[in-house]
């Protein structure tokens, strides 16, 4: 007979005795179990003791996490979190350097446990650590020459403990003094500082900036871009990653009026070229965290274009009108002579030239730039192209002005629509996604990368227009092809703008047609009525198949990441559906699993019968609580929650769009609701198309009539029917 489910067999260690094997009844209060263990070793004051998991984490067993105890677990009897916190609080104030160092090392390790962290913080431990950083370290600075390693370790463990304690989100970042910020900033500004101290100092500055607008202003006064740049010129990728993270945080939290100023400083300090040579083109492979920080920097840099993108042109502004005059002058090599000829003659000449330049409004081209987006950004791009790629600009304008009217590629209209398209592709104006690593090395190779990107693409557009032999009616079709060419070239992640340009050379209109043809191969146009009726008949079978696949995937389970205030310390939890589709099993994990996690290791359960609804996007409770950095489109699209009895929620953030669709579909299927995800539609189309092809295989090259053939008359006799027996 198997043992009861609530009984767990464990071994318990005590430093002064042999380990003890015992059975723990999970129904009994934890305090009663600890008392029983203490009495077994004749230890009094059982309230001063607690149980820990005897592994590298040393996490305390509490009423909340006791279900994590499994058969065969090794536990350790130790002093209670409160007693340990009191002892460490005293030990870190020791006058002995060695004792202090050992105590801080223990504190840094213990602070990872939220139970201990809560007790230590209640003793005003954070304040003690900040005081030690502010003033305590100065006592040892005189000894640095002879005790430098010890001093570095002392400070390193102090800052590590501080970071670990703050990571639990118990204490607000707004409580820290200017003196503490100055001290942390001084560690970053020092040359040849201990690597661990520098790394933790950068992490603290990043968290301060991201979590408090008030602290942003204080940190911005202490840290300059010039002081951060030397840390990018080393070879330690972790230090480089933390440095870019601080720059991104300062960039992200800067008020609107200061962002352009900061961008100017970044350009002056040649940050882009330093990142290109020391990070992107380094011999060390770029890890995921560095890729994410480079992606964030790329997004924030392109977001500087948002102001111009959303600015309409003022037709009365002479300075803005002068830019259009300059475009005309460069294209047709004419000097503006306001006094030559009559007003009517000059107007007629301007109108003719503006028509050649491809503006929609030939009389007053300024009106073309009142559409937002792309607003004034389109005009900026056109002027940049005309000045920096003058030969190509003149060739495009003159080439098209010499064609027939219906075949000319309108440069003005094309530039405006292309700028709008590029802003959509690069998501200008959107906040960076927390899980994305999609940075493009080529955008770090030029100080004016967006403008250069535009110049390449406007020449591509003109080339594609000619290849398609397009007319003005085909404008939207050409733009669709150009978008596809750009997107396909970008997916190859070219290392430079020249490489991007050469990739586009291989994606001519003819090549795009071939790619489309191969992707469409074997896809028939099933539009006749009999085939549509067959589709409708097959559809419920396919939907049931998709439903079963979704439920099978839920039974396999998925690992979800817990989003904490620091991305670099990932925490995971796993959820899976029982094979009988009755219960959701879930529980926390130390690391991402390599395969399926068995049901018996997931201690928490949620009966499917208790689920009331599935909520997605911004309606989820964990999305309403998130800050500005995380409250972005990407995370919103991956968030969903399960509402169950007592108005409680089980909150998810899917690792990717596919898992999001699988889980929302599966949960809706369990609740008897319709599966509405994009993947369900895609799967339906694919499977339905395959099934239709299989069923119609024998009818290949046979035309299917719109109406069924008439039923023949009954035969005059049935003599042809005979019994084989």
JSON list of N, CA and C in Angstrom, two decimals, residues 7 47 71 99 105 147 183 213 306 342 360 393-394 396 405 431 478 485 509 525 535 547-548 571 595 632 667 709 725:
[
{"chain": "A", "resi": 7, "resn": "UNK", "atom": "N", "xyz": [2.49, 12.55, 3.48]},
{"chain": "A", "resi": 7, "resn": "UNK", "atom": "CA", "xyz": [3.67, 12.14, 4.24]},
{"chain": "A", "resi": 7, "resn": "UNK", "atom": "C", "xyz": [4.89, 12.18, 3.32]},
{"chain": "A", "resi": 47, "resn": "UNK", "atom": "N", "xyz": [11.52, 27.62, 19.02]},
{"chain": "A", "resi": 47, "resn": "UNK", "atom": "CA", "xyz": [11.12, 28.78, 18.21]},
{"chain": "A", "resi": 47, "resn": "UNK", "atom": "C", "xyz": [12.33, 29.51, 17.63]},
{"chain": "A", "resi": 71, "resn": "UNK", "atom": "N", "xyz": [10.06, 13.60, -1.48]},
{"chain": "A", "resi": 71, "resn": "UNK", "atom": "CA", "xyz": [10.63, 12.40, -0.88]},
{"chain": "A", "resi": 71, "resn": "UNK", "atom": "C", "xyz": [12.12, 12.32, -1.19]},
{"chain": "A", "resi": 99, "resn": "UNK", "atom": "N", "xyz": [36.68, 39.02, 10.44]},
{"chain": "A", "resi": 99, "resn": "UNK", "atom": "CA", "xyz": [35.34, 38.63, 10.89]},
{"chain": "A", "resi": 99, "resn": "UNK", "atom": "C", "xyz": [34.27, 39.37, 10.09]},
{"chain": "A", "resi": 105, "resn": "UNK", "atom": "N", "xyz": [30.20, 38.03, 3.61]},
{"chain": "A", "resi": 105, "resn": "UNK", "atom": "CA", "xyz": [30.10, 36.93, 2.65]},
{"chain": "A", "resi": 105, "resn": "UNK", "atom": "C", "xyz": [28.87, 36.08, 2.95]},
{"chain": "A", "resi": 147, "resn": "UNK", "atom": "N", "xyz": [46.15, 46.25, 1.71]},
{"chain": "A", "resi": 147, "resn": "UNK", "atom": "CA", "xyz": [45.03, 45.31, 1.88]},
{"chain": "A", "resi": 147, "resn": "UNK", "atom": "C", "xyz": [44.02, 45.44, 0.76]},
{"chain": "A", "resi": 183, "resn": "UNK", "atom": "N", "xyz": [28.47, 57.99, -3.53]},
{"chain": "A", "resi": 183, "resn": "UNK", "atom": "CA", "xyz": [29.47, 56.96, -3.24]},
{"chain": "A", "resi": 183, "resn": "UNK", "atom": "C", "xyz": [29.44, 55.87, -4.31]},
{"chain": "A", "resi": 213, "resn": "UNK", "atom": "N", "xyz": [12.02, 58.22, -10.63]},
{"chain": "A", "resi": 213, "resn": "UNK", "atom": "CA", "xyz": [12.29, 59.40, -11.44]},
{"chain": "A", "resi": 213, "resn": "UNK", "atom": "C", "xyz": [13.14, 60.41, -10.67]},
{"chain": "A", "resi": 306, "resn": "UNK", "atom": "N", "xyz": [11.03, 60.29, -33.44]},
{"chain": "A", "resi": 306, "resn": "UNK", "atom": "CA", "xyz": [9.57, 60.39, -33.26]},
{"chain": "A", "resi": 306, "resn": "UNK", "atom": "C", "xyz": [9.09, 61.84, -33.32]},
{"chain": "A", "resi": 342, "resn": "UNK", "atom": "N", "xyz": [7.59, 87.26, -64.82]},
{"chain": "A", "resi": 342, "resn": "UNK", "atom": "CA", "xyz": [6.37, 87.61, -64.09]},
{"chain": "A", "resi": 342, "resn": "UNK", "atom": "C", "xyz": [6.09, 86.57, -63.01]},
{"chain": "A", "resi": 360, "resn": "UNK", "atom": "N", "xyz": [2.68, 65.33, -54.70]},
{"chain": "A", "resi": 360, "resn": "UNK", "atom": "CA", "xyz": [1.25, 65.18, -55.01]},
{"chain": "A", "resi": 360, "resn": "UNK", "atom": "C", "xyz": [0.65, 66.54, -55.31]},
{"chain": "A", "resi": 393, "resn": "UNK", "atom": "N", "xyz": [20.46, 61.10, -56.49]},
{"chain": "A", "resi": 393, "resn": "UNK", "atom": "CA", "xyz": [19.24, 61.91, -56.39]},
{"chain": "A", "resi": 393, "resn": "UNK", "atom": "C", "xyz": [18.89, 62.54, -57.74]},
{"chain": "A", "resi": 394, "resn": "UNK", "atom": "N", "xyz": [19.88, 63.17, -58.37]},
{"chain": "A", "resi": 394, "resn": "UNK", "atom": "CA", "xyz": [19.64, 63.84, -59.66]},
{"chain": "A", "resi": 394, "resn": "UNK", "atom": "C", "xyz": [19.23, 62.80, -60.71]},
{"chain": "A", "resi": 396, "resn": "UNK", "atom": "N", "xyz": [17.71, 59.90, -60.31]},
{"chain": "A", "resi": 396, "resn": "UNK", "atom": "CA", "xyz": [16.34, 59.42, -60.09]},
{"chain": "A", "resi": 396, "resn": "UNK", "atom": "C", "xyz": [15.32, 60.45, -60.56]},
{"chain": "A", "resi": 405, "resn": "UNK", "atom": "N", "xyz": [4.25, 60.16, -68.41]},
{"chain": "A", "resi": 405, "resn": "UNK", "atom": "CA", "xyz": [3.62, 60.54, -67.15]},
{"chain": "A", "resi": 405, "resn": "UNK", "atom": "C", "xyz": [3.15, 59.33, -66.35]},
{"chain": "A", "resi": 431, "resn": "UNK", "atom": "N", "xyz": [8.03, 51.62, -27.16]},
{"chain": "A", "resi": 431, "resn": "UNK", "atom": "CA", "xyz": [8.97, 51.27, -26.11]},
{"chain": "A", "resi": 431, "resn": "UNK", "atom": "C", "xyz": [9.64, 49.93, -26.43]},
{"chain": "A", "resi": 478, "resn": "UNK", "atom": "N", "xyz": [3.83, 48.32, -55.67]},
{"chain": "A", "resi": 478, "resn": "UNK", "atom": "CA", "xyz": [5.28, 48.50, -55.63]},
{"chain": "A", "resi": 478, "resn": "UNK", "atom": "C", "xyz": [5.75, 48.61, -54.18]},
{"chain": "A", "resi": 485, "resn": "UNK", "atom": "N", "xyz": [11.01, 43.12, -49.86]},
{"chain": "A", "resi": 485, "resn": "UNK", "atom": "CA", "xyz": [12.46, 43.08, -50.13]},
{"chain": "A", "resi": 485, "resn": "UNK", "atom": "C", "xyz": [13.26, 43.52, -48.91]},
{"chain": "A", "resi": 509, "resn": "UNK", "atom": "N", "xyz": [12.81, 42.13, -58.20]},
{"chain": "A", "resi": 509, "resn": "UNK", "atom": "CA", "xyz": [11.38, 41.82, -58.32]},
{"chain": "A", "resi": 509, "resn": "UNK", "atom": "C", "xyz": [11.17, 40.41, -58.88]},
{"chain": "A", "resi": 525, "resn": "UNK", "atom": "N", "xyz": [-6.56, 27.44, -55.94]},
{"chain": "A", "resi": 525, "resn": "UNK", "atom": "CA", "xyz": [-7.60, 28.41, -55.64]},
{"chain": "A", "resi": 525, "resn": "UNK", "atom": "C", "xyz": [-8.94, 27.67, -55.53]},
{"chain": "A", "resi": 535, "resn": "UNK", "atom": "N", "xyz": [-15.14, 22.03, -47.82]},
{"chain": "A", "resi": 535, "resn": "UNK", "atom": "CA", "xyz": [-14.35, 22.70, -46.76]},
{"chain": "A", "resi": 535, "resn": "UNK", "atom": "C", "xyz": [-15.17, 22.83, -45.49]},
{"chain": "A", "resi": 547, "resn": "UNK", "atom": "N", "xyz": [-7.82, 21.32, -31.44]},
{"chain": "A", "resi": 547, "resn": "UNK", "atom": "CA", "xyz": [-8.14, 21.33, -30.00]},
{"chain": "A", "resi": 547, "resn": "UNK", "atom": "C", "xyz": [-7.36, 20.25, -29.27]},
{"chain": "A", "resi": 548, "resn": "UNK", "atom": "N", "xyz": [-7.33, 19.03, -29.84]},
{"chain": "A", "resi": 548, "resn": "UNK", "atom": "CA", "xyz": [-6.60, 17.93, -29.20]},
{"chain": "A", "resi": 548, "resn": "UNK", "atom": "C", "xyz": [-5.11, 18.22, -29.14]},
{"chain": "A", "resi": 571, "resn": "UNK", "atom": "N", "xyz": [14.07, 33.65, -12.83]},
{"chain": "A", "resi": 571, "resn": "UNK", "atom": "CA", "xyz": [13.42, 32.66, -11.99]},
{"chain": "A", "resi": 571, "resn": "UNK", "atom": "C", "xyz": [12.31, 32.03, -12.82]},
{"chain": "A", "resi": 595, "resn": "UNK", "atom": "N", "xyz": [13.67, 19.01, -20.16]},
{"chain": "A", "resi": 595, "resn": "UNK", "atom": "CA", "xyz": [12.56, 18.24, -20.72]},
{"chain": "A", "resi": 595, "resn": "UNK", "atom": "C", "xyz": [11.29, 18.49, -19.94]},
{"chain": "A", "resi": 632, "resn": "UNK", "atom": "N", "xyz": [4.93, 47.42, -22.09]},
{"chain": "A", "resi": 632, "resn": "UNK", "atom": "CA", "xyz": [5.07, 47.66, -23.51]},
{"chain": "A", "resi": 632, "resn": "UNK", "atom": "C", "xyz": [4.30, 46.62, -24.31]},
{"chain": "A", "resi": 667, "resn": "UNK", "atom": "N", "xyz": [-6.69, 26.65, -22.86]},
{"chain": "A", "resi": 667, "resn": "UNK", "atom": "CA", "xyz": [-7.54, 27.00, -21.70]},
{"chain": "A", "resi": 667, "resn": "UNK", "atom": "C", "xyz": [-8.96, 27.30, -22.14]},
{"chain": "A", "resi": 709, "resn": "UNK", "atom": "N", "xyz": [-23.79, 17.41, -61.56]},
{"chain": "A", "resi": 709, "resn": "UNK", "atom": "CA", "xyz": [-24.45, 16.91, -62.78]},
{"chain": "A", "resi": 709, "resn": "UNK", "atom": "C", "xyz": [-25.83, 16.35, -62.44]},
{"chain": "A", "resi": 725, "resn": "UNK", "atom": "N", "xyz": [-22.90, -14.76, -54.71]},
{"chain": "A", "resi": 725, "resn": "UNK", "atom": "CA", "xyz": [-22.95, -16.09, -54.09]},
{"chain": "A", "resi": 725, "resn": "UNK", "atom": "C", "xyz": [-23.76, -17.05, -54.95]}
]
